[in-house]
């Protein structure tokens, strides 16, 4: 049985850890903040117009003038990275949010009603999870014109089962809590109980999962645009820039550095943050 | 036990059926006329278009077309490619070997990297070495495979010129070249998997270390590696099978990209090729084949797991 | 006894709960509660006692309509309760409320005490604003929670305070019946008597009827007016508490009472322990469910299940072929 004292103690530990979180976590915070700023206010970061073609200086190596060099059309790679941040970040966030909107209610329903609803939802979840995500994404994106909306929808469809699974598991245990029974005694409807009583108590694992899924979404989005199935040129995309870089790999091996680093830092920062959150919010520790 | 197996089997069949519906309708509800793919430039002749539509049965209701397709698939007939006219199944079979070879090589490389590091990290959990290993594994999981691939090409093919950058040569044609070409894609995929395997080896070892009999093992002065071989192996093997089941879909996704990076002409390459040529019969056939394979592999791993793990047996009852 | 206390508020008629496990009907069934008949009078504290797994909590949940009964009817003030009709269920909830065992999980951790306590008032009566607030203040005074805790979150409070808040939440709609399912089992011993006193004060002051579920015989003996003893999903004996504890008629009741550690005059603790194991609910013995552990069993006990019948007047009912103190009235002399 938990005592009040024990609860207070865990809470205090939580706060201490939050303050003393590692350097890596702080760096991740800064990286994510920078990306968000780039996505919202790209003009603050531009060194040049990311679309300005300079036929006289294609594929220039990094220099003080162009810190990451220029691409095959002489455009400033750094400025194009800044411009590409918007799509990647918004598709990453948007798909995680949409996946949440689809996955969380399904998990609530499956866990709360159990029985038939649970079997049907579990079948959908299992089916989606056993479908290799890249194949599903390729299939849909190749059939429908790749736009930001298509990409958000596709990535959300691939990822929503993770929310469903995590919410379902939590609801299964929360629904037996006595405050849920008290809510039923108070005459609350099932939907009110699910959304107003149970959902607020699974916010923590949802947030942790969301942060991990943003990283996953960025991997899928950049992967698709690397395969030429992402947003189409002339809009710069980090994955698309890598494809171009690969064609000039013998002439300009440094070309791939900037987009590669941009992707790596984004995913790494988000994952470090997700790992940190899940540790600190006690999600994993409780499971171990 | 048998009811559980039957239950799982039925579930797998149902999932494959659902997937086939999704594949068919995702491809066919899409805007654009598949006939144009076949006719190409002469597609502007309305009479010819209509004739071909009728021939291909494209004027039938979609669900009729679906059942015609899935009925064929059940008889082993995946249809013919719209570009080459060859049977889809034949094309798949000619490519599948290269992909299986790549995936197996990647899993082996992943294990070779992950097992020792996982054991070392588990000896002192929470200490600096463990933290470094864990952070590196997050880095590994964060790095998309195409980035690992490009970095390897830049270093090993362009910079030091140890290996050919990309391509595929059949084993029978030039075995040496085949292996050389396999090294980089398999390693790229393997590094990515190693990051995931690492976590399971480490946590599996930590579980074993917590067992009471470990006190005596430690007292006897067994090294971590000996402990792993004696006690952790069985435990880890079971979790490894579960991981593999979960990972197989991710591995296939990774393979699609890695094959593109290194022009390794396996099944993933085939999928992307059929996308760019708009060969929809080949596309839907290949995607269905691969997805069904993933579901079936998962099913087999599940059943094998049930045989190996005594706990699962008692739960299911000995029917 | 005065007329008013005789009035029956709540009546359970043939209440059963059966769980089916396994698929396609081939599985086994678990009889958690079998054919329970009870009458609870206005203004009394009625105890249900038994070892864990005897079905007492299941009865509580069915009375609260948190769990549908497999068969049987519940009557509230002579009216049968209809579960399916949401409106009627709402009316029932206004009159029957419940307090749970674990105070730490009976209040939503994300809500303040005010939000939690006001919830039934809001959703059952649609009451909010000043009227609701006034009622809330009154309720908090009644259960003895100071003002500083009105806006507190559950993690800031002790178990005893939480249980007071839970009682306030149950009583804010002014119910006729309060079901208390092991309300003090999770509390520190020093707090237990405080919460008990609060409940008995409330019973006296506002004429509340309390259905008190517990495994603790000493608490039941001291706190309740009448008691039902349950064993393996069956009520085996019902009666006026003091009489029941002094002259138990059912061998199981006697064994339970003797298992209470007591200090004798010579200053040494004595208690007896029941022999044998409680049979599984999946496999309830034929005949009398208690016969496997009973010292008085006869052949009849192995085959004929005794029904709950009055013995020695209308106050005492027992389900035994061989009652210990009273002669069985309807089953006649025992054949053993």
Coordinates of N, CA, C and O in Angstrom, one line a residue, chain B residues 124-212:
Chain B
X124 N 27.8 -3.4 -15.3 CA 27.6 -2.4 -14.4 C 26.5 -1.4 -14.8 O 26.8 -0.3 -15.3
X125 N 25.3 -1.8 -14.5 CA 24.2 -1.0 -15.0 C 24.2 0.4 -14.3 O 24.5 0.5 -13.2
X126 N 23.9 1.4 -15.1 CA 23.8 2.8 -14.6 C 25.2 3.5 -14.5 O 25.2 4.7 -14.3
X127 N 26.3 2.7 -14.7 CA 27.6 3.4 -14.7 C 28.0 4.0 -16.0 O 27.2 3.8 -17.0
X128 N 29.1 4.7 -16.0 CA 29.5 5.5 -17.2 C 29.5 4.6 -18.5 O 28.9 5.0 -19.5
X129 N 30.1 3.5 -18.4 CA 30.2 2.6 -19.6 C 28.8 2.3 -20.2 O 28.5 2.3 -21.4
X130 N 27.9 1.9 -19.2 CA 26.6 1.6 -19.6 C 25.9 2.8 -20.2 O 25.2 2.7 -21.3
X131 N 26.1 3.9 -19.6 CA 25.4 5.1 -20.2 C 25.9 5.5 -21.6 O 25.2 5.8 -22.4
X132 N 27.3 5.3 -21.8 CA 27.8 5.6 -23.1 C 27.2 4.6 -24.1 O 26.7 5.0 -25.2
X133 N 27.2 3.3 -23.8 CA 26.6 2.3 -24.7 C 25.1 2.6 -25.0 O 24.7 2.5 -26.1
X134 N 24.4 3.0 -24.0 CA 23.0 3.2 -24.2 C 22.8 4.5 -25.1 O 21.9 4.5 -26.0
X135 N 23.6 5.5 -24.8 CA 23.5 6.7 -25.6 C 23.8 6.4 -27.1 O 23.1 6.8 -28.0
X136 N 24.9 5.6 -27.3 CA 25.2 5.2 -28.6 C 24.1 4.4 -29.3 O 23.8 4.6 -30.5
X137 N 23.4 3.6 -28.5 CA 22.3 2.8 -29.1 C 21.2 3.7 -29.5 O 20.5 3.5 -30.5
X138 N 20.9 4.8 -28.7 CA 19.9 5.7 -29.1 C 20.3 6.4 -30.4 O 19.5 6.6 -31.3
X139 N 21.6 6.8 -30.5 CA 22.1 7.4 -31.7 C 21.9 6.4 -32.9 O 21.5 6.8 -33.9
X140 N 22.2 5.1 -32.6 CA 22.1 4.2 -33.7 C 20.7 4.0 -34.2 O 20.4 4.0 -35.4
X141 N 19.7 4.0 -33.2 CA 18.3 3.9 -33.6 C 17.8 5.2 -34.2 O 16.9 5.2 -35.0
X142 N 18.5 6.3 -33.9 CA 18.0 7.6 -34.5 C 18.5 7.8 -35.9 O 18.0 8.6 -36.6
X143 N 19.6 7.0 -36.3 CA 20.1 7.3 -37.6 C 19.4 6.5 -38.6 O 19.4 5.3 -38.6
X144 N 18.7 7.2 -39.5 CA 18.0 6.5 -40.6 C 19.0 5.6 -41.4 O 20.2 6.1 -41.6
X145 N 18.6 4.5 -41.9 CA 19.5 3.6 -42.6 C 20.2 4.2 -43.8 O 21.3 4.0 -44.1
X146 N 19.4 5.1 -44.5 CA 20.0 5.7 -45.7 C 21.2 6.6 -45.3 O 22.1 6.8 -46.1
X147 N 21.1 7.2 -44.1 CA 22.2 8.0 -43.7 C 23.5 7.2 -43.4 O 24.6 7.5 -43.8
X148 N 23.2 6.0 -42.7 CA 24.4 5.1 -42.4 C 25.0 4.7 -43.7 O 26.2 4.7 -43.9
X149 N 24.1 4.3 -44.7 CA 24.5 3.9 -46.0 C 25.3 4.9 -46.7 O 26.4 4.6 -47.2
X150 N 24.8 6.1 -46.7 CA 25.6 7.2 -47.5 C 26.9 7.5 -46.8 O 27.9 7.7 -47.5
X151 N 27.0 7.5 -45.5 CA 28.2 7.7 -44.8 C 29.2 6.6 -45.2 O 30.4 6.9 -45.5
X152 N 28.7 5.4 -45.2 CA 29.6 4.2 -45.6 C 30.1 4.4 -47.0 O 31.3 4.1 -47.3
X153 N 29.2 4.8 -47.9 CA 29.7 4.9 -49.3 C 30.8 6.0 -49.4 O 31.8 5.9 -50.0
X154 N 30.5 7.1 -48.7 CA 31.4 8.2 -48.7 C 32.8 7.8 -48.2 O 33.8 8.1 -48.8
X155 N 32.8 7.0 -47.1 CA 34.1 6.6 -46.5 C 34.7 5.5 -47.3 O 35.8 5.6 -47.7
X156 N 34.0 4.4 -47.4 CA 34.6 3.2 -47.9 C 34.7 3.1 -49.4 O 35.6 2.4 -49.9
X157 N 33.8 3.8 -50.1 CA 33.9 3.7 -51.6 C 34.6 4.9 -52.2 O 35.5 4.8 -53.0
X158 N 34.2 6.1 -51.6 CA 34.8 7.3 -52.3 C 36.1 7.7 -51.7 O 37.1 7.8 -52.4
X159 N 36.2 7.7 -50.3 CA 37.4 8.2 -49.6 C 38.5 7.2 -49.7 O 39.6 7.5 -50.2
X160 N 38.2 6.0 -49.2 CA 39.3 5.0 -49.2 C 39.3 4.0 -50.3 O 40.2 3.2 -50.5
X161 N 38.2 3.9 -51.0 CA 38.0 3.0 -52.2 C 38.3 1.6 -51.9 O 39.0 0.9 -52.6
X162 N 37.8 1.1 -50.7 CA 38.0 -0.3 -50.4 C 37.0 -1.2 -51.0 O 37.2 -2.3 -51.3
X163 N 35.8 -0.6 -51.2 CA 34.6 -1.4 -51.6 C 33.9 -0.7 -52.8 O 34.0 0.5 -52.8
X164 N 33.3 -1.5 -53.6 CA 32.5 -0.8 -54.7 C 31.3 -0.1 -54.0 O 30.7 -0.5 -53.0
X165 N 30.9 1.1 -54.6 CA 29.9 1.9 -54.0 C 28.5 1.2 -54.0 O 27.8 1.2 -53.0
X166 N 28.1 0.6 -55.1 CA 26.8 0.0 -55.2 C 26.7 -0.9 -56.3 O 27.5 -0.9 -57.2
X167 N 25.6 -1.7 -56.3 CA 25.3 -2.6 -57.5 C 25.0 -4.0 -57.0 O 25.1 -4.3 -55.8
X168 N 24.7 -4.9 -57.9 CA 24.4 -6.2 -57.6 C 25.0 -7.1 -58.6 O 24.8 -6.9 -59.8
X169 N 25.7 -8.2 -58.2 CA 26.2 -9.2 -59.1 C 25.8 -10.5 -58.6 O 25.9 -10.8 -57.4
X170 N 25.2 -11.4 -59.4 CA 24.8 -12.7 -58.9 C 26.0 -13.5 -58.4 O 27.1 -13.3 -58.9
X171 N 25.7 -14.3 -57.4 CA 26.7 -15.2 -56.8 C 27.3 -16.0 -57.9 O 28.6 -16.2 -57.9
X172 N 26.5 -16.6 -58.8 CA 27.1 -17.5 -59.8 C 28.0 -16.7 -60.8 O 28.9 -17.3 -61.4
X173 N 27.8 -15.5 -60.9 CA 28.5 -14.7 -61.9 C 29.9 -14.4 -61.4 O 30.9 -14.7 -62.0
X174 N 30.0 -13.8 -60.2 CA 31.3 -13.4 -59.6 C 31.1 -13.4 -58.1 O 30.6 -12.5 -57.5
X175 N 31.4 -14.6 -57.4 CA 31.2 -14.7 -56.0 C 31.9 -13.7 -55.2 O 31.3 -13.1 -54.3
X176 N 33.1 -13.4 -55.5 CA 33.9 -12.4 -54.8 C 33.3 -11.0 -54.8 O 33.1 -10.3 -53.8
X177 N 32.9 -10.6 -56.0 CA 32.2 -9.3 -56.2 C 30.9 -9.3 -55.4 O 30.5 -8.3 -54.8
X178 N 30.2 -10.4 -55.5 CA 28.9 -10.5 -54.8 C 29.1 -10.2 -53.3 O 28.3 -9.4 -52.7
X179 N 30.1 -10.8 -52.7 CA 30.3 -10.6 -51.3 C 30.7 -9.2 -51.0 O 30.2 -8.5 -50.1
X180 N 31.6 -8.7 -51.8 CA 32.0 -7.3 -51.7 C 30.9 -6.3 -51.7 O 30.8 -5.3 -50.9
X181 N 30.0 -6.6 -52.6 CA 28.8 -5.7 -52.8 C 27.8 -5.8 -51.6 O 27.1 -4.9 -51.3
X182 N 27.8 -7.0 -51.0 CA 26.9 -7.3 -49.9 C 27.3 -6.6 -48.6 O 26.5 -6.2 -47.8
X183 N 28.7 -6.5 -48.5 CA 29.2 -6.0 -47.2 C 28.5 -4.7 -46.7 O 28.0 -4.6 -45.6
X184 N 28.5 -3.7 -47.5 CA 28.0 -2.4 -47.1 C 26.5 -2.4 -46.8 O 26.1 -1.9 -45.7
X185 N 25.7 -2.8 -47.7 CA 24.3 -2.8 -47.3 C 23.9 -3.6 -46.1 O 23.1 -3.2 -45.3
X186 N 24.6 -4.8 -46.0 CA 24.3 -5.6 -44.8 C 24.7 -4.9 -43.5 O 24.1 -5.0 -42.5
X187 N 25.9 -4.3 -43.6 CA 26.4 -3.6 -42.4 C 25.5 -2.4 -42.0 O 25.2 -2.2 -40.9
X188 N 25.1 -1.7 -43.0 CA 24.3 -0.5 -42.8 C 23.0 -0.9 -42.0 O 22.6 -0.4 -41.0
X189 N 22.4 -2.0 -42.6 CA 21.2 -2.5 -42.0 C 21.5 -3.1 -40.6 O 20.7 -3.0 -39.6
X190 N 22.6 -3.8 -40.5 CA 23.0 -4.5 -39.3 C 23.3 -3.5 -38.1 O 22.9 -3.7 -37.0
X191 N 23.9 -2.4 -38.4 CA 24.2 -1.3 -37.4 C 22.9 -0.8 -36.8 O 22.7 -0.7 -35.6
X192 N 21.9 -0.6 -37.7 CA 20.6 -0.1 -37.3 C 20.0 -1.1 -36.4 O 19.4 -0.8 -35.3
X193 N 20.0 -2.4 -36.7 CA 19.4 -3.4 -35.9 C 20.2 -3.6 -34.6 O 19.6 -3.9 -33.6
X194 N 21.5 -3.5 -34.7 CA 22.3 -3.7 -33.5 C 21.8 -2.8 -32.3 O 21.8 -3.2 -31.2
X195 N 21.5 -1.6 -32.7 CA 21.0 -0.7 -31.6 C 19.8 -1.2 -30.9 O 19.7 -1.1 -29.7
X196 N 18.9 -1.8 -31.6 CA 17.7 -2.4 -31.0 C 18.1 -3.7 -30.2 O 17.7 -3.8 -29.1
X197 N 18.9 -4.6 -30.9 CA 19.3 -5.8 -30.2 C 20.0 -5.5 -28.9 O 19.8 -6.2 -27.9
X198 N 20.8 -4.5 -28.9 CA 21.6 -4.2 -27.7 C 20.8 -4.0 -26.5 O 21.1 -4.5 -25.5
X199 N 19.7 -3.3 -26.7 CA 18.8 -3.0 -25.5 C 18.2 -4.3 -25.0 O 18.1 -4.4 -23.7
X200 N 17.9 -5.2 -25.8 CA 17.3 -6.5 -25.4 C 18.3 -7.4 -24.7 O 18.0 -8.0 -23.7
X201 N 19.5 -7.4 -25.3 CA 20.6 -8.2 -24.7 C 20.9 -7.6 -23.3 O 20.9 -8.4 -22.3
X202 N 21.0 -6.3 -23.2 CA 21.4 -5.7 -21.9 C 20.3 -6.0 -20.9 O 20.5 -6.4 -19.8
X203 N 19.0 -5.7 -21.2 CA 17.9 -5.9 -20.3 C 17.7 -7.3 -19.9 O 17.4 -7.7 -18.8
X204 N 17.9 -8.2 -20.9 CA 17.8 -9.7 -20.7 C 18.8 -10.1 -19.7 O 18.6 -10.9 -18.8
X205 N 20.1 -9.6 -19.9 CA 21.2 -10.0 -19.0 C 20.9 -9.5 -17.6 O 21.1 -10.1 -16.6
X206 N 20.4 -8.2 -17.5 CA 20.0 -7.6 -16.2 C 19.0 -8.5 -15.4 O 19.1 -8.7 -14.2
X207 N 18.0 -9.0 -16.2 CA 17.0 -9.9 -15.6 C 17.7 -11.2 -15.0 O 17.4 -11.6 -13.9
X208 N 18.6 -11.8 -15.8 CA 19.2 -13.0 -15.4 C 20.1 -12.7 -14.1 O 20.1 -13.5 -13.2
X209 N 20.8 -11.6 -14.1 CA 21.6 -11.2 -13.0 C 20.8 -11.1 -11.7 O 21.4 -11.3 -10.7
X210 N 19.6 -10.7 -11.9 CA 18.8 -10.6 -10.7 C 18.3 -11.9 -10.1 O 17.8 -11.9 -8.9
X211 N 18.4 -13.0 -10.9 CA 18.0 -14.3 -10.4 C 18.8 -14.7 -9.2 O 20.0 -14.4 -9.1
X212 N 18.2 -15.4 -8.2 CA 18.9 -15.8 -7.0 C 20.2 -16.7 -7.3 O 21.2 -16.5 -6.7

